Amino acid sequence: MTDGQALTGRVLRGINTIYDVATDAGTLRCLIKGKVLKTGSRDYNPIAPGDVVSIEPDPATPGTGKITSLAARRTTLARWNRKGKASQVLAANADLAVCVTSTRSPPFRPRFIDRLAAAAEDGGLEVLILLNKCDLECGEDDLDRLDDFRRIGYRVHRCSAATGSGIHWLARFLKGKTAVFVGQSGVGKSSVLNALSPGLGLRVGDLSARYDRGSHTTTNAALFVTPGGLEVIDTPGIRELLLAGIELHDLAFRFREFAPFAAKCGVAVCLHEDEDGCAVREAAEKGKVHPDRYESYLRVLAELRESGRFSHG
Ligand code: GDP
Ligand code: ZN
């Protein structure tokens, strides 16, 4: 390898300021060169798993290099990092967000799905809602709510990492896509990923050891390419998914079922709260949109407004 010969690679993971990048010349451990990527970005992390970057290998230290530039992202899945007070890109260039939920322990949380779906819509990703632990009994109300996500056009699939039910279908569905897995702690995300690819060996169950120690390194996502050819980005278990970077007037259009009603209210006029004649609120009152999802919308709107995190500026 000659000095300065540039390589292109995909970021697998970043820990503090060190990134593992997969290239044709193997995986290189890289730092960001100078301030090239820092200017103009207020993000929590300038580079995320799935990013495509240019690298200058360091001939003096084999296996290492410097990241010199970042390619434009096709998609992003971002959330608000409360501790870092900044937008955090969990995954770049993924095709699909897999929202892992469970029938119980922890209980089914439709509002979490609403939020993830909005973040995925905003970042250009397809959504799959995956109900894990289907070996355990699921309440009728929860199943109805899950059906409602189907009604509004999301794909819903049930599986059990414990019994293996639904895992083959999932593996087939993921083929050829890069999928980012997101879920609340304990839903069985690691178990599902291990069931998809036993070689991954992700740790199951000991949540406190993995994520709750406040260490910087544990808040990061990682891209895995499995021997079976699946590309998955695993993210840390998330307790509450806060949204970031969505303009207030765009938010209703990130809630898929609201869009036709929101369009009637007039763009940039109505935020669909208590405005006179608001078509979205009326639809919620008449049950044409799910009232609980309307509540999700109002909460996210209030959060975005209060924190001022609705614009990237
Ligand atoms: P994560 O925090 O989402 O990564 O969840 P884990 O994969 O660590 O699993 C949390 C707990 O749920 C563990 O005790 C698992 O054994 C259990 N679990 C995971 N998948 C299933 C499943 O399909 N059925 C049942 N009954 N338990 C599961
Ligand atoms: Zn309105």
Short mmCIF file of C-alpha atoms and ligand atoms in Angstrom, two decimals:
data_model
loop_
_atom_site.label_atom_id
_atom_site.label_comp_id
_atom_site.label_asym_id
_atom_site.label_seq_id
_atom_site.Cartn_x
_atom_site.Cartn_y
_atom_site.Cartn_z
CA MET A 1 0.00 0.00 0.00
CA THR A 2 1.56 3.29 -1.02
CA ASP A 3 1.54 6.39 1.07
CA GLY A 4 -1.65 8.45 0.68
CA GLN A 5 -3.49 6.02 -1.57
CA ALA A 6 -7.13 6.65 -0.75
CA LEU A 7 -9.56 3.85 0.08
CA THR A 8 -13.30 3.84 0.40
CA GLY A 9 -14.91 2.00 3.27
CA ARG A 10 -18.02 1.50 5.36
CA VAL A 11 -18.09 2.44 8.99
CA LEU A 12 -18.86 -0.52 11.23
CA ARG A 13 -18.79 1.25 14.58
CA GLY A 14 -17.35 4.21 16.39
CA ILE A 15 -16.11 4.31 19.95
CA ASN A 16 -15.34 7.78 21.19
CA THR A 17 -13.35 9.18 18.27
CA ILE A 18 -12.11 5.87 16.87
CA TYR A 19 -13.94 4.21 14.00
CA ASP A 20 -13.68 0.69 12.61
CA VAL A 21 -14.05 0.90 8.85
CA ALA A 22 -14.42 -2.08 6.50
CA THR A 23 -12.43 -1.67 3.28
CA ASP A 24 -11.17 -3.94 0.51
CA ALA A 25 -7.88 -3.96 2.40
CA GLY A 26 -9.53 -5.26 5.58
CA THR A 27 -10.97 -3.45 8.58
CA LEU A 28 -9.00 -0.37 9.53
CA ARG A 29 -9.06 1.47 12.82
CA CYS A 30 -9.41 5.13 11.95
CA LEU A 31 -9.40 8.60 13.39
CA ILE A 32 -10.97 11.59 11.66
CA LYS A 33 -8.38 13.69 9.92
CA GLY A 34 -8.11 17.20 11.33
CA LYS A 35 -11.37 19.09 11.57
CA VAL A 36 -12.60 18.18 8.10
CA LEU A 37 -15.80 16.55 9.28
CA LYS A 38 -16.46 18.54 12.38
CA THR A 39 -17.17 21.93 10.87
CA GLY A 40 -20.85 22.73 10.50
CA SER A 41 -22.07 19.65 12.30
CA ARG A 42 -23.66 19.87 15.70
CA ASP A 43 -24.47 16.21 15.75
CA TYR A 44 -23.61 14.07 18.71
CA ASN A 45 -21.62 11.85 16.37
CA PRO A 46 -20.17 13.13 13.10
CA ILE A 47 -20.05 9.60 11.65
CA ALA A 48 -22.41 6.67 12.16
CA PRO A 49 -22.43 2.94 11.36
CA GLY A 50 -23.25 2.49 7.68
CA ASP A 51 -21.52 5.69 6.62
CA VAL A 52 -19.35 5.56 3.52
CA VAL A 53 -16.04 7.33 4.05
CA SER A 54 -12.73 7.95 2.30
CA ILE A 55 -9.64 6.88 4.16
CA GLU A 56 -5.96 7.53 3.93
CA PRO A 57 -4.22 4.45 5.29
CA ASP A 58 -1.31 5.17 7.59
CA PRO A 59 1.69 3.34 6.13
CA ALA A 60 3.60 3.77 9.38
CA THR A 61 1.00 1.80 11.39
CA PRO A 62 -0.59 -1.01 9.37
CA GLY A 63 -4.27 -1.51 10.05
CA THR A 64 -4.92 2.14 10.80
CA GLY A 65 -5.88 5.19 8.80
CA LYS A 66 -7.45 8.62 8.76
CA ILE A 67 -10.96 9.41 7.59
CA THR A 68 -10.73 12.29 5.15
CA SER A 69 -14.30 12.66 3.91
CA LEU A 70 -17.85 11.46 4.38
CA ALA A 71 -20.13 10.55 1.45
CA ALA A 72 -23.64 12.01 1.29
CA ARG A 73 -26.10 9.80 3.17
CA ARG A 74 -28.94 8.06 1.36
CA THR A 75 -30.92 7.64 4.58
CA THR A 76 -30.48 8.44 8.26
CA LEU A 77 -32.12 7.18 11.40
CA ALA A 78 -31.63 9.82 14.08
CA ARG A 79 -32.81 10.47 17.58
CA TRP A 80 -32.30 13.18 20.15
CA ASN A 81 -29.54 12.32 22.59
CA ARG A 82 -30.71 13.89 25.82
CA LYS A 83 -27.39 13.62 27.61
CA GLY A 84 -25.39 14.95 24.69
CA LYS A 85 -28.08 17.58 23.93
CA ALA A 86 -27.66 16.87 20.24
CA SER A 87 -29.07 14.90 17.36
CA GLN A 88 -27.53 11.43 17.16
CA VAL A 89 -27.50 9.46 13.94
CA LEU A 90 -27.98 5.83 14.93
CA ALA A 91 -27.55 4.45 11.44
CA ALA A 92 -26.63 5.81 8.03
CA ASN A 93 -27.65 4.39 4.64
CA ALA A 94 -29.89 1.66 6.07
CA ASP A 95 -32.87 0.57 3.98
CA LEU A 96 -35.07 -0.66 6.76
CA ALA A 97 -35.77 0.13 10.41
CA VAL A 98 -36.82 -2.96 12.32
CA CYS A 99 -38.79 -1.89 15.37
CA VAL A 100 -38.49 -4.76 17.82
CA THR A 101 -41.33 -4.92 20.33
CA SER A 102 -42.57 -7.65 22.61
CA THR A 103 -45.88 -9.00 23.84
CA ARG A 104 -44.82 -8.48 27.44
CA SER A 105 -41.88 -7.91 29.77
CA PRO A 106 -41.48 -5.16 28.75
CA PRO A 107 -45.12 -4.51 27.80
CA PHE A 108 -46.09 -3.71 24.23
CA ARG A 109 -45.54 0.03 23.64
CA PRO A 110 -47.34 1.39 20.59
CA ARG A 111 -46.17 4.95 21.26
CA PHE A 112 -42.59 3.81 20.88
CA ILE A 113 -43.53 2.41 17.46
CA ASP A 114 -45.23 5.69 16.51
CA ARG A 115 -42.02 7.53 17.28
CA LEU A 116 -39.73 5.14 15.51
CA ALA A 117 -42.00 5.14 12.46
CA ALA A 118 -41.89 8.95 12.37
CA ALA A 119 -38.09 8.96 12.68
CA ALA A 120 -37.84 6.38 9.88
CA GLU A 121 -40.22 8.32 7.64
CA ASP A 122 -38.15 11.43 8.27
CA GLY A 123 -34.90 9.68 7.40
CA GLY A 124 -36.16 7.76 4.36
CA LEU A 125 -36.24 4.22 5.77
CA GLU A 126 -38.83 1.51 5.31
CA VAL A 127 -40.29 0.12 8.57
CA LEU A 128 -40.87 -3.41 9.81
CA ILE A 129 -42.63 -3.84 13.15
CA LEU A 130 -41.42 -7.06 14.72
CA LEU A 131 -43.40 -8.48 17.62
CA ASN A 132 -41.03 -10.79 19.46
CA LYS A 133 -41.86 -13.21 22.30
CA CYS A 134 -44.93 -14.44 20.44
CA ASP A 135 -44.51 -17.68 22.43
CA LEU A 136 -45.97 -15.63 25.31
CA GLU A 137 -49.59 -14.64 25.35
CA CYS A 138 -50.47 -11.27 23.88
CA GLY A 139 -53.44 -9.15 24.99
CA GLU A 140 -56.32 -8.54 22.57
CA ASP A 141 -55.91 -4.78 22.85
CA ASP A 142 -52.27 -5.03 21.90
CA LEU A 143 -53.06 -7.23 18.91
CA ASP A 144 -55.70 -4.72 17.77
CA ARG A 145 -53.20 -1.93 18.06
CA LEU A 146 -50.69 -3.95 16.07
CA ASP A 147 -53.32 -4.53 13.38
CA ASP A 148 -53.84 -0.82 13.25
CA PHE A 149 -50.21 -0.37 12.17
CA ARG A 150 -50.95 -2.79 9.34
CA ARG A 151 -54.03 -0.80 8.42
CA ILE A 152 -51.96 2.35 7.95
CA GLY A 153 -49.48 0.55 5.72
CA TYR A 154 -46.70 -0.81 7.90
CA ARG A 155 -45.45 -4.34 7.65
CA VAL A 156 -45.93 -6.29 10.87
CA HIS A 157 -44.37 -9.64 11.63
CA ARG A 158 -44.48 -11.89 14.70
CA CYS A 159 -41.59 -14.01 15.87
CA SER A 160 -40.06 -15.73 18.86
CA ALA A 161 -36.33 -15.81 19.36
CA ALA A 162 -37.01 -18.46 22.00
CA THR A 163 -38.77 -20.97 19.72
CA GLY A 164 -37.35 -19.80 16.39
CA SER A 165 -40.82 -19.16 15.05
CA GLY A 166 -40.82 -16.47 12.33
CA ILE A 167 -37.03 -16.23 12.17
CA HIS A 168 -36.70 -17.86 8.72
CA TRP A 169 -39.20 -15.45 7.26
CA LEU A 170 -37.29 -12.58 8.82
CA ALA A 171 -33.96 -13.77 7.42
CA ARG A 172 -35.47 -14.00 3.94
CA PHE A 173 -37.06 -10.58 4.25
CA LEU A 174 -33.76 -9.00 5.32
CA LYS A 175 -31.75 -10.46 2.43
CA GLY A 176 -30.25 -7.73 0.29
CA LYS A 177 -31.22 -4.94 2.70
CA THR A 178 -29.30 -3.13 5.40
CA ALA A 179 -31.55 -3.21 8.45
CA VAL A 180 -31.19 -1.21 11.65
CA PHE A 181 -32.70 -2.90 14.70
CA VAL A 182 -34.19 -0.62 17.34
CA GLY A 183 -36.09 -1.46 20.49
CA GLN A 184 -36.59 -0.83 24.14
CA SER A 185 -34.28 -2.74 26.45
CA GLY A 186 -35.50 -6.24 27.13
CA VAL A 187 -37.71 -6.78 24.07
CA GLY A 188 -35.28 -9.44 22.88
CA LYS A 189 -33.42 -7.55 20.15
CA SER A 190 -30.11 -9.26 20.88
CA SER A 191 -31.85 -12.63 21.06
CA VAL A 192 -33.47 -12.08 17.66
CA LEU A 193 -30.15 -11.04 16.12
CA ASN A 194 -28.46 -14.09 17.60
CA ALA A 195 -31.26 -16.30 16.25
CA LEU A 196 -30.73 -14.77 12.80
CA SER A 197 -27.00 -15.33 12.99
CA PRO A 198 -25.74 -17.44 15.89
CA GLY A 199 -22.17 -16.35 15.16
CA LEU A 200 -22.94 -12.83 16.34
CA GLY A 201 -22.89 -13.95 19.97
CA LEU A 202 -24.54 -10.79 21.29
CA ARG A 203 -25.02 -10.81 25.01
CA VAL A 204 -28.52 -11.47 26.20
CA GLY A 205 -30.28 -10.40 29.32
CA ASP A 206 -27.73 -8.58 31.43
CA LEU A 207 -28.98 -5.16 30.59
CA SER A 208 -27.29 -3.20 33.32
CA ALA A 209 -23.87 -4.48 32.36
CA ARG A 210 -24.38 -3.57 28.74
CA TYR A 211 -26.00 -0.20 28.65
CA ASP A 212 -26.63 1.46 31.95
CA ARG A 213 -23.18 2.27 33.23
CA GLY A 214 -23.06 5.69 31.67
CA SER A 215 -19.96 4.88 29.70
CA HIS A 216 -19.64 6.71 26.41
CA THR A 217 -18.72 3.58 24.52
CA THR A 218 -21.93 1.70 25.26
CA THR A 219 -24.23 4.21 23.60
CA ASN A 220 -23.06 3.32 20.13
CA ALA A 221 -24.55 1.26 17.37
CA ALA A 222 -22.62 -1.24 15.26
CA LEU A 223 -22.94 -2.65 11.76
CA PHE A 224 -22.50 -6.41 11.35
CA VAL A 225 -22.23 -8.31 8.12
CA THR A 226 -23.18 -11.89 8.99
CA PRO A 227 -21.64 -14.97 7.35
CA GLY A 228 -25.09 -15.55 5.81
CA GLY A 229 -24.79 -12.19 4.06
CA LEU A 230 -27.20 -10.19 6.22
CA GLU A 231 -26.33 -6.61 7.05
CA VAL A 232 -27.68 -5.49 10.39
CA ILE A 233 -27.04 -2.46 12.52
CA ASP A 234 -27.61 -3.15 16.20
CA THR A 235 -28.44 -0.17 18.41
CA PRO A 236 -28.37 0.12 22.18
CA GLY A 237 -31.67 -0.57 23.94
CA ILE A 238 -33.58 2.70 24.08
CA ARG A 239 -35.80 3.64 26.99
CA GLU A 240 -37.51 6.59 25.36
CA LEU A 241 -37.12 7.56 21.76
CA LEU A 242 -36.93 11.33 21.45
CA LEU A 243 -37.14 12.80 17.98
CA ALA A 244 -34.87 15.47 16.59
CA GLY A 245 -34.41 17.63 13.55
CA ILE A 246 -38.03 17.63 12.34
CA GLU A 247 -39.61 21.00 11.59
CA LEU A 248 -42.83 21.48 13.55
CA HIS A 249 -44.94 21.89 10.41
CA ASP A 250 -43.47 18.74 8.87
CA LEU A 251 -44.19 16.51 11.84
CA ALA A 252 -47.75 15.56 10.86
CA PHE A 253 -46.43 14.37 7.50
CA ARG A 254 -44.11 11.95 9.31
CA PHE A 255 -47.20 10.32 10.82
CA ARG A 256 -48.28 8.37 7.78
CA GLU A 257 -52.00 8.20 8.46
CA PHE A 258 -52.26 11.94 9.17
CA ALA A 259 -50.85 13.13 5.86
CA PRO A 260 -54.12 13.24 3.85
CA PHE A 261 -55.85 15.14 6.67
CA ALA A 262 -52.90 17.42 7.37
CA ALA A 263 -52.84 18.40 3.70
CA LYS A 264 -56.40 19.73 4.06
CA CYS A 265 -55.43 22.03 6.93
CA GLY A 266 -52.97 23.98 4.80
CA VAL A 267 -49.25 23.55 5.06
CA ALA A 268 -47.44 25.98 7.38
CA VAL A 269 -50.72 27.14 8.92
CA CYS A 270 -51.92 24.40 11.21
CA LEU A 271 -50.01 22.39 13.78
CA HIS A 272 -53.13 20.27 14.35
CA GLU A 273 -53.57 21.11 18.02
CA ASP A 274 -56.60 23.24 18.88
CA GLU A 275 -56.85 25.30 15.70
CA ASP A 276 -60.38 25.88 14.39
CA GLY A 277 -61.47 23.35 11.79
CA CYS A 278 -58.31 21.24 12.03
CA ALA A 279 -58.89 18.17 9.86
CA VAL A 280 -56.40 16.00 11.77
CA ARG A 281 -57.98 16.65 15.16
CA GLU A 282 -61.44 16.09 13.70
CA ALA A 283 -60.27 12.81 12.20
CA ALA A 284 -58.96 11.74 15.61
CA GLU A 285 -62.26 12.71 17.25
CA LYS A 286 -64.20 10.69 14.69
CA GLY A 287 -61.83 7.73 14.93
CA LYS A 288 -60.61 8.10 11.35
CA VAL A 289 -57.10 8.33 12.71
CA HIS A 290 -56.17 6.43 15.84
CA PRO A 291 -56.74 8.73 18.84
CA ASP A 292 -53.76 7.24 20.65
CA ARG A 293 -51.51 7.99 17.69
CA TYR A 294 -52.84 11.55 17.68
CA GLU A 295 -51.78 11.72 21.33
CA SER A 296 -48.31 10.48 20.31
CA TYR A 297 -48.17 13.26 17.75
CA LEU A 298 -49.17 15.94 20.30
CA ARG A 299 -46.51 14.78 22.72
CA VAL A 300 -43.76 14.75 20.15
CA LEU A 301 -44.84 18.18 18.93
CA ALA A 302 -44.72 19.57 22.46
CA GLU A 303 -41.30 18.05 23.05
CA LEU A 304 -39.86 19.40 19.83
CA ARG A 305 -41.24 22.84 20.56
CA GLU A 306 -40.11 23.02 24.18
CA SER A 307 -36.58 21.91 23.54
CA GLY A 308 -36.13 23.91 20.36
CA ARG A 309 -34.68 20.82 18.76
CA PHE A 310 -36.96 21.01 15.76
CA SER A 311 -34.35 22.49 13.49
CA HIS A 312 -30.83 21.41 12.76
CA GLY A 313 -29.56 25.03 12.78
P1 GDP B 1 -32.61 -6.82 24.35
O1 GDP B 1 -32.35 -5.98 25.55
O2 GDP B 1 -33.73 -6.28 23.53
O3 GDP B 1 -31.38 -7.08 23.53
O4 GDP B 1 -33.17 -8.22 24.90
P2 GDP B 1 -32.41 -9.60 25.16
O5 GDP B 1 -32.17 -10.30 23.85
O6 GDP B 1 -31.23 -9.35 26.04
O7 GDP B 1 -33.54 -10.41 25.93
C1 GDP B 1 -34.14 -9.94 27.11
C2 GDP B 1 -34.82 -11.10 27.82
O8 GDP B 1 -35.92 -11.60 27.04
C3 GDP B 1 -33.90 -12.29 28.04
O9 GDP B 1 -34.19 -12.83 29.30
C4 GDP B 1 -34.28 -13.26 26.92
O10 GDP B 1 -34.03 -14.60 27.26
C5 GDP B 1 -35.77 -13.00 26.80
N1 GDP B 1 -36.29 -13.29 25.44
C6 GDP B 1 -35.76 -12.88 24.26
N2 GDP B 1 -36.49 -13.34 23.22
C7 GDP B 1 -37.51 -14.07 23.75
C8 GDP B 1 -38.63 -14.79 23.18
O11 GDP B 1 -38.82 -14.88 21.97
N3 GDP B 1 -39.51 -15.36 24.07
C9 GDP B 1 -39.32 -15.29 25.41
N4 GDP B 1 -40.23 -15.90 26.17
N5 GDP B 1 -38.29 -14.63 25.98
C10 GDP B 1 -37.39 -14.03 25.16
ZN ZN B 2 -54.73 20.76 11.36
#
